[in-house]
Coordinates of C-alpha atoms in Angstrom, one line a residue:
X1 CA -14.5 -0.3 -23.8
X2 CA -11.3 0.8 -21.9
X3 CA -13.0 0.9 -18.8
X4 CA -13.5 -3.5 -19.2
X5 CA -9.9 -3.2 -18.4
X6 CA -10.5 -3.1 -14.6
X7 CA -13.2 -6.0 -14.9
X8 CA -10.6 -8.8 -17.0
X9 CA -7.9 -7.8 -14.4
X10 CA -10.1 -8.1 -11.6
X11 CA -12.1 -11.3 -12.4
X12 CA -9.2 -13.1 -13.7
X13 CA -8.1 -13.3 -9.8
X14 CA -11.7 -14.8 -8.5
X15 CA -10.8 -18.4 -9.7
X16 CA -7.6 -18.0 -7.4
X17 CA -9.4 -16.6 -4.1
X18 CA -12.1 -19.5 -5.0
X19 CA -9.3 -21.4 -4.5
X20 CA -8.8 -20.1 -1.2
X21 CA -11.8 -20.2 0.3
X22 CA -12.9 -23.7 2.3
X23 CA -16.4 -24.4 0.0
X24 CA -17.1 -27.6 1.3
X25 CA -20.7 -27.0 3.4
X26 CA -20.2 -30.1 6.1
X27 CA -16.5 -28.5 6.7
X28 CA -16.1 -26.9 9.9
X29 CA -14.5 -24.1 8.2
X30 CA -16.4 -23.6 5.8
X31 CA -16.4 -20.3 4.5
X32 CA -12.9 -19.9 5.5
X33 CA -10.3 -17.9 2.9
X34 CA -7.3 -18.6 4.5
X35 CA -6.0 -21.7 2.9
X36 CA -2.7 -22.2 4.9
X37 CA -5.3 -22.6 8.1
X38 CA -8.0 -24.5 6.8
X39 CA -6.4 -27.2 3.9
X40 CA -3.2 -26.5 5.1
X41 CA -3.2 -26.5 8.7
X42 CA 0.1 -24.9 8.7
X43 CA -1.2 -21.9 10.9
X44 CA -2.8 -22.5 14.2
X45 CA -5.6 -19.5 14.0
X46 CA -7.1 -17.9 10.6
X47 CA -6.3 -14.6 9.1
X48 CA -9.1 -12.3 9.5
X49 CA -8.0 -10.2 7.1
X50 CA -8.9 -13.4 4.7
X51 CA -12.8 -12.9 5.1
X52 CA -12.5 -9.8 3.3
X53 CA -12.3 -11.8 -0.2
X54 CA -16.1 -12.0 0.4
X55 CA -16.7 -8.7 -1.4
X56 CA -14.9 -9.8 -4.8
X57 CA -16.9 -12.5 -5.1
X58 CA -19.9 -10.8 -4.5
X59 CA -19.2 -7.9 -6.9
X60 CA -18.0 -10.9 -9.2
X61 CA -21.9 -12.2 -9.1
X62 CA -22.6 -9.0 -9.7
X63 CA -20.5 -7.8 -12.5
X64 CA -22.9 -8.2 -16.3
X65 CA -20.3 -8.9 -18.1
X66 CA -19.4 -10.5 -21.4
X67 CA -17.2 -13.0 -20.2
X68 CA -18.1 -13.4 -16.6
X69 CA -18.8 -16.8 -15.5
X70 CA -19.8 -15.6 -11.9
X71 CA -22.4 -13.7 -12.6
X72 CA -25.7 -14.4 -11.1
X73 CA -24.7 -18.1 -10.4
X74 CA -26.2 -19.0 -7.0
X75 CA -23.3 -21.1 -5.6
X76 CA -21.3 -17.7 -5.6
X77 CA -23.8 -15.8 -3.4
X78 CA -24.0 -19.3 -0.8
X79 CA -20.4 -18.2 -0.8
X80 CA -20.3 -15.0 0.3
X81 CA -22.9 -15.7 2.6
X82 CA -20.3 -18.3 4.5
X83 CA -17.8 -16.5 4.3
X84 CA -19.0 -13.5 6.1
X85 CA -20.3 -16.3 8.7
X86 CA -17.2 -17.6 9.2
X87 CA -15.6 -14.0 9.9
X88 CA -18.1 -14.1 13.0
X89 CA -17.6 -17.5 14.1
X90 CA -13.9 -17.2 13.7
X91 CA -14.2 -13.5 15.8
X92 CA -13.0 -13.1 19.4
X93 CA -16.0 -12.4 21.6
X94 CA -15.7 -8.7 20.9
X95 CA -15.9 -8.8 17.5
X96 CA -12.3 -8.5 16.8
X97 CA -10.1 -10.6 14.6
X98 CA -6.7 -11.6 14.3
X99 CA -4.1 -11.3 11.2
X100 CA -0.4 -12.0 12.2
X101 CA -0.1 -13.1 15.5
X102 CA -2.8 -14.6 18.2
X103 CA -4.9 -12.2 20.2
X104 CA -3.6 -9.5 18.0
X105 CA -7.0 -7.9 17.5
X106 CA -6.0 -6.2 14.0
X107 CA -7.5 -2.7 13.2
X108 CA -7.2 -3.1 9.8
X109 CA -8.1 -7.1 9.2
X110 CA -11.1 -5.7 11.5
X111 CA -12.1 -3.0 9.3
X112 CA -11.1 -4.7 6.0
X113 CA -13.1 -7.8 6.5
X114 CA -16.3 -5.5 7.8
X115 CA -16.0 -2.9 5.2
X116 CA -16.1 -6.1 2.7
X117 CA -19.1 -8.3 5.1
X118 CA -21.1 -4.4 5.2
X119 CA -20.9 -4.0 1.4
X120 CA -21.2 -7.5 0.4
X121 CA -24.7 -7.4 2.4
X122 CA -25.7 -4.8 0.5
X123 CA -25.1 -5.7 -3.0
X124 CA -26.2 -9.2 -2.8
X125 CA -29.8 -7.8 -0.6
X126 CA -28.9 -10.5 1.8
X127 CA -31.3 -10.6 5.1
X128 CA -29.5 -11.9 7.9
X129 CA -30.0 -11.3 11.9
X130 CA -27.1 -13.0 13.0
X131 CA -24.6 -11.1 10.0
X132 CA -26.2 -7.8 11.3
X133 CA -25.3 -8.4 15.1
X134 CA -21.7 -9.5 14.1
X135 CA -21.5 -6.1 12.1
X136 CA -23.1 -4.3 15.4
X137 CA -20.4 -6.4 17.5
X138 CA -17.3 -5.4 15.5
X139 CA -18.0 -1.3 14.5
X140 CA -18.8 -1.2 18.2
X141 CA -15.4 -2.4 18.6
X142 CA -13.2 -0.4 16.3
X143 CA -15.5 2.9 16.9
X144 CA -13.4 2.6 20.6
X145 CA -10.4 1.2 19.1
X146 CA -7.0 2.8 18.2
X147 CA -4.0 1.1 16.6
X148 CA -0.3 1.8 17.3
X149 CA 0.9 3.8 14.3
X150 CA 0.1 6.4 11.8
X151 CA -2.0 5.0 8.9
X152 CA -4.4 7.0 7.9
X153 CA -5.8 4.2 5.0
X154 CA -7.2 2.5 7.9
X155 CA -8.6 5.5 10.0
X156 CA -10.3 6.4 6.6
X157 CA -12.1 2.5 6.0
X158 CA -13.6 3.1 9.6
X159 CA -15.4 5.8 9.0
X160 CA -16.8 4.1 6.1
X161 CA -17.8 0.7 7.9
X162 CA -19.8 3.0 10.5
X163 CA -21.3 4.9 7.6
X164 CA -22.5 2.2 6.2
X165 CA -23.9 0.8 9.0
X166 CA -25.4 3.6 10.6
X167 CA -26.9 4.0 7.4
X168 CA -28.1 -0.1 7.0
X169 CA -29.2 -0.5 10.1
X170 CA -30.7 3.2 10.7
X171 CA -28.8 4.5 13.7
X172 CA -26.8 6.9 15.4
X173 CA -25.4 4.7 17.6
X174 CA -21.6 5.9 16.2
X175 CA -22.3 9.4 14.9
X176 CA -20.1 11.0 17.9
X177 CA -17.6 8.0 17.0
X178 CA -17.7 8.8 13.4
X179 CA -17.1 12.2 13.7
X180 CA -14.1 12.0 16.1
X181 CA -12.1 9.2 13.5
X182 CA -13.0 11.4 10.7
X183 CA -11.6 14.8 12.3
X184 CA -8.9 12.0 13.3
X185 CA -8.6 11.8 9.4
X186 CA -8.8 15.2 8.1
X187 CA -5.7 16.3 10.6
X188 CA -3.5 13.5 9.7
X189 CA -3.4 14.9 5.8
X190 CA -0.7 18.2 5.0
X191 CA -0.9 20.8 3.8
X192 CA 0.7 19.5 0.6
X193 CA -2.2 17.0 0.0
X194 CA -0.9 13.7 1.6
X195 CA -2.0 11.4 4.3
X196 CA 0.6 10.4 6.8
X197 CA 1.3 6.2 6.6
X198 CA 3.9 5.9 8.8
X199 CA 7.1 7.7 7.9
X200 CA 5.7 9.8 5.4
X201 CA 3.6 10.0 2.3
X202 CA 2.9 7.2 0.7
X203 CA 0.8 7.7 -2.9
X204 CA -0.4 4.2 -3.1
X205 CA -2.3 4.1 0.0
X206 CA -3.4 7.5 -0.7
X207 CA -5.7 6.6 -3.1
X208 CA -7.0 4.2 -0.9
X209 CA -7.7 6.7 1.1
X210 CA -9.4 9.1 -1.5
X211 CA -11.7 5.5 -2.2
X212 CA -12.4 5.7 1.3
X213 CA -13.2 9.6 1.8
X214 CA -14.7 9.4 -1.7
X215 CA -17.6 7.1 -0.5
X216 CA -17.9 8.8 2.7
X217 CA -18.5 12.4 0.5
X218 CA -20.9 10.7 -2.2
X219 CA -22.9 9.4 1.1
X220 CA -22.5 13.0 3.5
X221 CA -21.5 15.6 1.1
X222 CA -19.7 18.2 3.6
X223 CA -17.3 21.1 2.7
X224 CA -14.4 20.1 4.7
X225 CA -14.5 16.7 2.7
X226 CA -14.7 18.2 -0.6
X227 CA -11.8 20.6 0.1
X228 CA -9.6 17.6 1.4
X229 CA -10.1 15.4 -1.1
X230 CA -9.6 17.9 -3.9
X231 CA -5.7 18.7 -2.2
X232 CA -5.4 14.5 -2.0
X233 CA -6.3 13.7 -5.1
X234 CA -4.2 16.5 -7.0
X235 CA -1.8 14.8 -5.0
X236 CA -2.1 11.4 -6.6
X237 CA -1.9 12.9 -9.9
X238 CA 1.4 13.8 -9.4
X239 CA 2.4 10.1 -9.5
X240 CA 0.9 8.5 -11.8
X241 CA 3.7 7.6 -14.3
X242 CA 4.3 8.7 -18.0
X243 CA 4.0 4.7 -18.6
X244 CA 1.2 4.5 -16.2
X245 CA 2.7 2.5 -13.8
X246 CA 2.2 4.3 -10.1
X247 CA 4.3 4.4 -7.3
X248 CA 7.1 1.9 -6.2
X249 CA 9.8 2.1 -3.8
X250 CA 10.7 6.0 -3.4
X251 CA 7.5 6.5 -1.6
X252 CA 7.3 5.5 2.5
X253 CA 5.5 2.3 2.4
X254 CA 7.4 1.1 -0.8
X255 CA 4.2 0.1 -3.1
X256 CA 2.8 0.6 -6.3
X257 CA -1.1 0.5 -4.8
X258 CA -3.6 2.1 -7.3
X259 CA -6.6 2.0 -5.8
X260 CA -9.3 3.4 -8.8
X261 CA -12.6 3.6 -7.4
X262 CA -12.3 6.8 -5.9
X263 CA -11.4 8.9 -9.1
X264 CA -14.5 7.4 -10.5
X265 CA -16.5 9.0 -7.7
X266 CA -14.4 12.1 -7.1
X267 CA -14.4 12.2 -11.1
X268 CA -18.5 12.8 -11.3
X269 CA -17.8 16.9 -9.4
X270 CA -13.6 17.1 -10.5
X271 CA -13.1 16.1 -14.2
X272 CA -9.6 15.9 -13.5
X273 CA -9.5 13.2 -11.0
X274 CA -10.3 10.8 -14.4
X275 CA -7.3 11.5 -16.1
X276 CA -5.9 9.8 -13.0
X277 CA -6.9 6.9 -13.8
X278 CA -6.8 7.0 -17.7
X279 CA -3.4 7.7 -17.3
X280 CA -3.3 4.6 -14.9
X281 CA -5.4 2.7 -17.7
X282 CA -2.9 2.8 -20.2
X283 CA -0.2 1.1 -18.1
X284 CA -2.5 -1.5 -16.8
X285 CA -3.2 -2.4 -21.0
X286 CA 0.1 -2.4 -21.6
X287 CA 1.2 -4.7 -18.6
X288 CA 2.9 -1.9 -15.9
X289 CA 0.2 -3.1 -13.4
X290 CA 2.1 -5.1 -10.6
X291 CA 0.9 -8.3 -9.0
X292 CA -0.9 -8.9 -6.4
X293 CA -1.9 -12.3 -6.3
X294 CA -0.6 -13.5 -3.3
X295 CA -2.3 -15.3 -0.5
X296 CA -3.0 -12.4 1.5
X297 CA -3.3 -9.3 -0.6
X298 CA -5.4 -9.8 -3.7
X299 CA -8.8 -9.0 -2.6
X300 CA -7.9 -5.4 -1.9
X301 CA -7.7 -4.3 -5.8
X302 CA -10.0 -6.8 -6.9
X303 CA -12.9 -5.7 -5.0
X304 CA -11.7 -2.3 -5.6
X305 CA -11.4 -2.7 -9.9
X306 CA -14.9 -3.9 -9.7
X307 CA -16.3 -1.3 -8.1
X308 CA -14.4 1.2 -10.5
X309 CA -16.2 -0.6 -13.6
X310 CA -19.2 -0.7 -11.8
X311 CA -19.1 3.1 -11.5
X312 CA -17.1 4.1 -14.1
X313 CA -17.7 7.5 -15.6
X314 CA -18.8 7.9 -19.3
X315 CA -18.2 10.9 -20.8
X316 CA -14.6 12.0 -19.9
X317 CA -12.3 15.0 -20.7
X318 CA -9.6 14.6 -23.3
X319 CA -6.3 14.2 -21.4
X320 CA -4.1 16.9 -21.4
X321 CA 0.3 16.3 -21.6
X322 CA 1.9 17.3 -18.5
X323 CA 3.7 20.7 -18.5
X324 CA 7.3 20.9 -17.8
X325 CA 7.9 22.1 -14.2
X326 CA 9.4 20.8 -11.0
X327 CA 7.3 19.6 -8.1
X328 CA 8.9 20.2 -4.8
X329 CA 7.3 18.3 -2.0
X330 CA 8.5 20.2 1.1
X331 CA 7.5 18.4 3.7
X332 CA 6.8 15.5 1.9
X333 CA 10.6 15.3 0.8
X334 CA 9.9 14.5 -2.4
X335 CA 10.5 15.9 -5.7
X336 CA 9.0 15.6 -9.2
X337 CA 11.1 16.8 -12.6
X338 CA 9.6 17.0 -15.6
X339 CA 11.6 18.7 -18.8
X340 CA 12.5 17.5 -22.1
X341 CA 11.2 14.4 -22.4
X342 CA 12.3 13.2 -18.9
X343 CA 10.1 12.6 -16.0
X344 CA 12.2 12.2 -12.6
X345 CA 10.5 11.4 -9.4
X346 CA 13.1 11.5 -6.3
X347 CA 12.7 10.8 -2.5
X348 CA 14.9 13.2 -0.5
X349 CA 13.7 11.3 2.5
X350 CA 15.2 8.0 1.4
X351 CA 18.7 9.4 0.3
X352 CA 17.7 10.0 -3.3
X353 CA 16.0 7.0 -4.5
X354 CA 14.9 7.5 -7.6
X355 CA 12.7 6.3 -10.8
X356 CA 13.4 7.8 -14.5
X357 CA 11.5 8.2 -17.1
X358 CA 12.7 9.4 -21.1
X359 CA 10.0 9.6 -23.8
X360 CA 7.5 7.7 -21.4
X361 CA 9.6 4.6 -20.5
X362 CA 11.5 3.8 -17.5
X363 CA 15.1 4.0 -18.2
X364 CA 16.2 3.8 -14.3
X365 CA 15.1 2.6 -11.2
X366 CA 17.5 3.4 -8.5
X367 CA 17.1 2.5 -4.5
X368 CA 20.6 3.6 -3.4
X369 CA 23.9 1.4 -2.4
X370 CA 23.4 -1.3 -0.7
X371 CA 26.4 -3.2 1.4
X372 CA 27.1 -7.1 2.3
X373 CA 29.2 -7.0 5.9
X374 CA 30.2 -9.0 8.0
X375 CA 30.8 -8.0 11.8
X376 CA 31.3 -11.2 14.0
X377 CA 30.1 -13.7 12.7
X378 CA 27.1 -12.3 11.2
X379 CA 26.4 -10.4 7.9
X380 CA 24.5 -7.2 8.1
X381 CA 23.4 -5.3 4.9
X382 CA 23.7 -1.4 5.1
X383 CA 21.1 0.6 3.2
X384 CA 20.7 3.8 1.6
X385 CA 17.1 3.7 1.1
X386 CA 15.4 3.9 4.9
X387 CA 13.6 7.4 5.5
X388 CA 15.6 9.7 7.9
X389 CA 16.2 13.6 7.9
X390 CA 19.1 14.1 5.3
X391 CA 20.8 17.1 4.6
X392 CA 19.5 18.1 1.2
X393 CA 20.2 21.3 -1.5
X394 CA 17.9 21.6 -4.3
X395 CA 18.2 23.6 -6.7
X396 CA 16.7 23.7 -10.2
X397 CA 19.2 21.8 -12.0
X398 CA 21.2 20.2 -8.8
X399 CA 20.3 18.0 -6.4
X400 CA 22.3 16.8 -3.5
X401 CA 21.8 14.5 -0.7
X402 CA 24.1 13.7 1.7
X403 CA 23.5 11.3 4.8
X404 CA 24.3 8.0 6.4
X405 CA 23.5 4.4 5.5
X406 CA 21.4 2.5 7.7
X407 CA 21.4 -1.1 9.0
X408 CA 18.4 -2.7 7.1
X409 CA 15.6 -4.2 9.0
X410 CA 16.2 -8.3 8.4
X411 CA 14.8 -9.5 11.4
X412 CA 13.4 -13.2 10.9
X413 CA 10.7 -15.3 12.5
X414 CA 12.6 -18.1 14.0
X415 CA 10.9 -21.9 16.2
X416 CA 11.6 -20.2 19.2
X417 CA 10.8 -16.5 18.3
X418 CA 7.8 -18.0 17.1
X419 CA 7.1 -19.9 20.6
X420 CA 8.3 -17.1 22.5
X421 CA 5.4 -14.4 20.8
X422 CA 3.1 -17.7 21.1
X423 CA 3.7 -17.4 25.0
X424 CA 3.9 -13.9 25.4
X425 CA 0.1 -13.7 23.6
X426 CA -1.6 -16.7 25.2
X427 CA -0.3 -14.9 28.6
X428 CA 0.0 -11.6 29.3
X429 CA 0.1 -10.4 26.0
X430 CA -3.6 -10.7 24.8
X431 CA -4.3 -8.0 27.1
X432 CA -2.2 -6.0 25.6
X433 CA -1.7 -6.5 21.9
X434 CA -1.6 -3.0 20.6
X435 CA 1.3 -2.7 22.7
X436 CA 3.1 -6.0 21.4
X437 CA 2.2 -4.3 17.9
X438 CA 4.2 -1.1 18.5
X439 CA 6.9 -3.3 19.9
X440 CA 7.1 -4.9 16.1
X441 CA 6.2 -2.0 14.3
X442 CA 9.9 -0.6 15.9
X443 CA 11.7 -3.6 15.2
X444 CA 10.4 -4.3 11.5
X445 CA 9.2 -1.0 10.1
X446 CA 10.0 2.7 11.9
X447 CA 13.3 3.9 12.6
X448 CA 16.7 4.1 11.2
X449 CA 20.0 2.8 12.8
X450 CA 23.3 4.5 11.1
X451 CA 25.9 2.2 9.9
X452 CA 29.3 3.3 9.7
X453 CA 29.3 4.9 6.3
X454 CA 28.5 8.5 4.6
X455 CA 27.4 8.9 1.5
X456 CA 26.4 11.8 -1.3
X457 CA 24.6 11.7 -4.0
X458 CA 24.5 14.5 -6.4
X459 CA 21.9 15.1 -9.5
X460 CA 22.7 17.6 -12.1
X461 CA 21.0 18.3 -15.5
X462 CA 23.4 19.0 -18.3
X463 CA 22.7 18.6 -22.0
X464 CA 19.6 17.7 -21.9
X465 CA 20.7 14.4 -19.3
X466 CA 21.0 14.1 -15.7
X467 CA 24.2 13.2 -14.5
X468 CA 24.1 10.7 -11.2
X469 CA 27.3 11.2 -9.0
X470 CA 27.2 8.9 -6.2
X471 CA 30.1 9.0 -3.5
X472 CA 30.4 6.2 -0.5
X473 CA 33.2 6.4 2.1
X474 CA 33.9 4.0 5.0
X475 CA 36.0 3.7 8.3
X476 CA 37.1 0.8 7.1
X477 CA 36.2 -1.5 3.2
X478 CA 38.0 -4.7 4.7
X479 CA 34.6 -6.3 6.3
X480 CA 32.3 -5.3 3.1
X481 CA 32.1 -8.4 1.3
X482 CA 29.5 -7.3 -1.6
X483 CA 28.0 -4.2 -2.7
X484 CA 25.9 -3.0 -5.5
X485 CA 22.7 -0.7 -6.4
X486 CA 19.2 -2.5 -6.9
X487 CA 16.3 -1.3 -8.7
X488 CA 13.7 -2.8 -6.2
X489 CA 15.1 -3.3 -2.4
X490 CA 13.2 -2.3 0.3
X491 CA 13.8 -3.7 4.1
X492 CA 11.3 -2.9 6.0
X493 CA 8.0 -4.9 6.6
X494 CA 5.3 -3.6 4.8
X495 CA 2.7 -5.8 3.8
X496 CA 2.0 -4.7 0.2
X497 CA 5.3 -3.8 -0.9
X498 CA 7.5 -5.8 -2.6
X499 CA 5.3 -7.1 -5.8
X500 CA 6.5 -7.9 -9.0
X501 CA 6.2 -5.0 -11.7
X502 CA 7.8 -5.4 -14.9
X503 CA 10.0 -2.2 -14.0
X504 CA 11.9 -4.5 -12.1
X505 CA 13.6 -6.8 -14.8
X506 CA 16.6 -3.8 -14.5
X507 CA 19.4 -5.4 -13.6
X508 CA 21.4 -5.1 -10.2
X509 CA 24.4 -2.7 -10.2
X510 CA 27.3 -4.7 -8.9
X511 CA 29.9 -3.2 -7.4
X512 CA 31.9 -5.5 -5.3
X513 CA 35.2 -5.6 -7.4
X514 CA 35.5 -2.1 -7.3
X515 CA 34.8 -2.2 -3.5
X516 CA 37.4 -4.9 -3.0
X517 CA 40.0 -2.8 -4.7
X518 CA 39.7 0.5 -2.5
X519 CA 42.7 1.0 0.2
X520 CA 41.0 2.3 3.7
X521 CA 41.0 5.7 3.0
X522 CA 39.7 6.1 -0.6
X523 CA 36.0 6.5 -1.6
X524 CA 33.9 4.4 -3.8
X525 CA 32.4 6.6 -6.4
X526 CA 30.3 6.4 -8.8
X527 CA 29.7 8.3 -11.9
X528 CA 26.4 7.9 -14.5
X529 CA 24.5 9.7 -16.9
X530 CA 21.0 8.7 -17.6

């Protein structure tokens, strides 16, 4: 069955996160996922993000499945039980956690890790005292907690952790708290459908949203809900590849997150919101799924794959071939071309990155000009790809974008940078972490800083091809030393961004000899039809 798709890809990462985990009993980590900490010791505190592998492995001794040799083995569930132990004894007295940095007290490692200990709990039918008060400790503390920054992902997996609860332990303890995040939720989402992350709209975590909200609706069914996760998940569809990849590095977090489990849900009362992931099926059969199997991302789709077998919907409406038309994404600043064969999706936000499609294979990936220059003694790299207000015209078969390049964010972790923030949060700076957050957020992820050079890129259709004419002029070319056009660079610091996807074997666009041979004045252009 196609829907076995999401259980190989999923349980083929448990033997990996095993891995991870400290399973040693007379350890005093035991239970621990984070593997540089623990084995290691390369870190001086544990992720707390890390504790959320617990619910893979539980819906891994859950999963009946052919050729699952986690299921129902006993070891597994001693497992899960540690490991959700260990996210209590590794908590700060209030029941928050850290992820990056200590003292951070991470929203989202918080309500990751308790989303994963609540429904771990409850799939497994553990009974457990001392588990239920750490659960008590930490939605207590992220009911009255707000992070710096726009994400609505996480707003979204706190209302589900106090749902949950509420519901386990029978309560109403956070019903006011609930209701407050969730209103929180529904005015961060536009008109157009999307859920502010940051800068923009980002599809990948919008459908970690829609798993979120999804959940939240199949346990309180409420108009407003409905409504809002109708214009989200419409949304989604809109990005879901002709190859069925997802996503990637036009969007404002830069990632191609498919999270599956709420279409399944949202699927049972909208039809439609299956084809989503059919569509998505297809590209994970035929290798378009990126990975994720790094040390601190691969529970997320795991957990979330198994729970999208685990409720996957039967009987399923034929999908239908997307219509020719063209999507404009006001205030999204994004637009999506379909005609003859082509499929064109094109962030006005980012200067015009782009990905292309022709008879349902990607035939361009395109994240702007990118420059190598020295000023002192240092080498900076403008960008054409960071989110800023350009000055667009779109028409239906022209395009243009005009802006600036900006300085890419390449800030490092250096000894002393790394003593210094040590300092700062063993000081003064563990009584105010979400202001030391906002500080980083600024200097690795928001924000654009111009760099001296102009750029336009034009789109026009024309015999059945779009024609790319990209033009670049400078002050001055004697202090660019390289310069070319990637199909994959990103530079800002977003966790889940910058995976592998099979998309990416395009190769770079090198421009530097024709760079090297302009006089001051004259303008590097570049001409292509695609």
């Amino acid at each position: 069955m196609r829907k076995d798709l999401f259980a190989v890809e999923a349980l083929a990462q448990i033997p990996k996160i095993l891995t991870l985990l400290d399973r040693n009993p007379h350890s005093p980590t035991y239970g621990c996922f984070d593997r540089n900490f623990w084995h290691y010791k390369i870190i001086d505190f544990p992720s707390g993000m890390s504790q959320e592998f617990v619910l893979p492995l539980a819906l891994a001794y859950q999963t009946n499945f052919a050729d699952n040799p986690f299921y129902q083995q006993p070891v597994v569930q001693q497992w899960v039980e540690a490991g959700i132990l260990y996210a209590a004894k590794s908590s700060h007295p209030d029941g928050s956690c850290d992820d990056y940095f200590p003292y951070e007290r991470a929203g989202g490692a918080a309500a990751f890790s308790l989303l994963a200990g609540i429904e771990s709990y409850l799939q497994l039918g553990l009974s457990s005292s001392q588990m239920l008060d750490f659960f008590t400790l930490r939605a207590d503390w992220l009911a009255h907690h707000q992070e710096s920054g726009r994400l609505t992902n996480h707003q979204a997996l706190i209302v589900l952790c106090l749902e949950l609860l509420s519901r386990l332990l029978k309560t109403d303890r956070w019903n006011r708290a609930k209701a407050q995040r969730l209103e929180q939720v529904l005015s961060w989402q536009d008109e157009e459908g999307w859920f502010q992350e940051y800068e923009g709209c980002d599809p990948g975590y919008q459908t970690l949203t829609i798993s979120c909200l999804a959940r939240i609706y199949q346990l309180n069914p409420e108009i407003r809900l409905r409504e809002s996760l109708v214009k989200a998940v419409q949304l989604a569809d809109y990005f879901v590849h002709p190859d069925g990849s997802f996503g990637g590095e036009y969007t404002s977090r830069n990632t191609y997150n498919f999270f599956p489990h709420g279409f399944e849900l949202v699927g049972r009362w909208m039809p439609d919101a299956l084809a989503i992931n059919d569509r998505f099926l297809n590209g994970l059969e035929n290798g378009k799924a990126p990975c994720y199997a790094d040390d601190h991302i691969i529970g997320h789709h795991t957990w979330n794959y198994l729970l999208a077998w685990q409720d996957f919907v039967e009987i399923r409406p034929v999908v239908q071939p997307r219509r020719n038309e063209q999507i404009w994404l006001q205030k999204a600043r994004m637009i999506i071309d379909r005609r003859e064969q082509t499929e064109l999706y094109l962030a006005l936000n980012k200067g015009g990155v782009f990905k292309l499609f022709r008879n349902n294979q990607l035939i361009a990936s395109d994240t702007h000009f990118s420059l190598q220059v020295r000023e002192g003694g240092k080498i900076k790299n403008a960008v054409g790809h960071l989110v800023s207000d350009y000055t667009v015209e779109v028409g239906l078969d022209e395009i243009l974008i005009r802006g600036q390049l900006g300085w890419a964010k390449q800030k490092q972790m250096t000894p002393l940078n790394l003593m210094i923030l040590r300092m700062v949060m063993l000081t003064v700076g563990r009584f105010f972490p979400n202001l030391i957050r906002s500080l980083l957020q600024k200097i690795l992820i928001v924000g654009k800083a111009d760099a001296p050079f102009q750029f336009s890129r034009q789109l026009q259709w024309q015999n059945g091809r779009w024609q790319i004419t990209d033009e670049l002029k400078a002050n001055t070319w004697e202090n660019v030393i390289a310069a070319g056009i990637g199909c994959d660079q990103t530079s800002i610091y977003v966790v889940m961004s910058r995976t592998y996807q099979v998309g990416q074997l395009q190769g770079w666009l090198d421009l530097t000899d024709r760079v090297q041979k302009l006089g001051l004045s004259d303008a590097l252009v570049v001409k292509r039809e695609l």
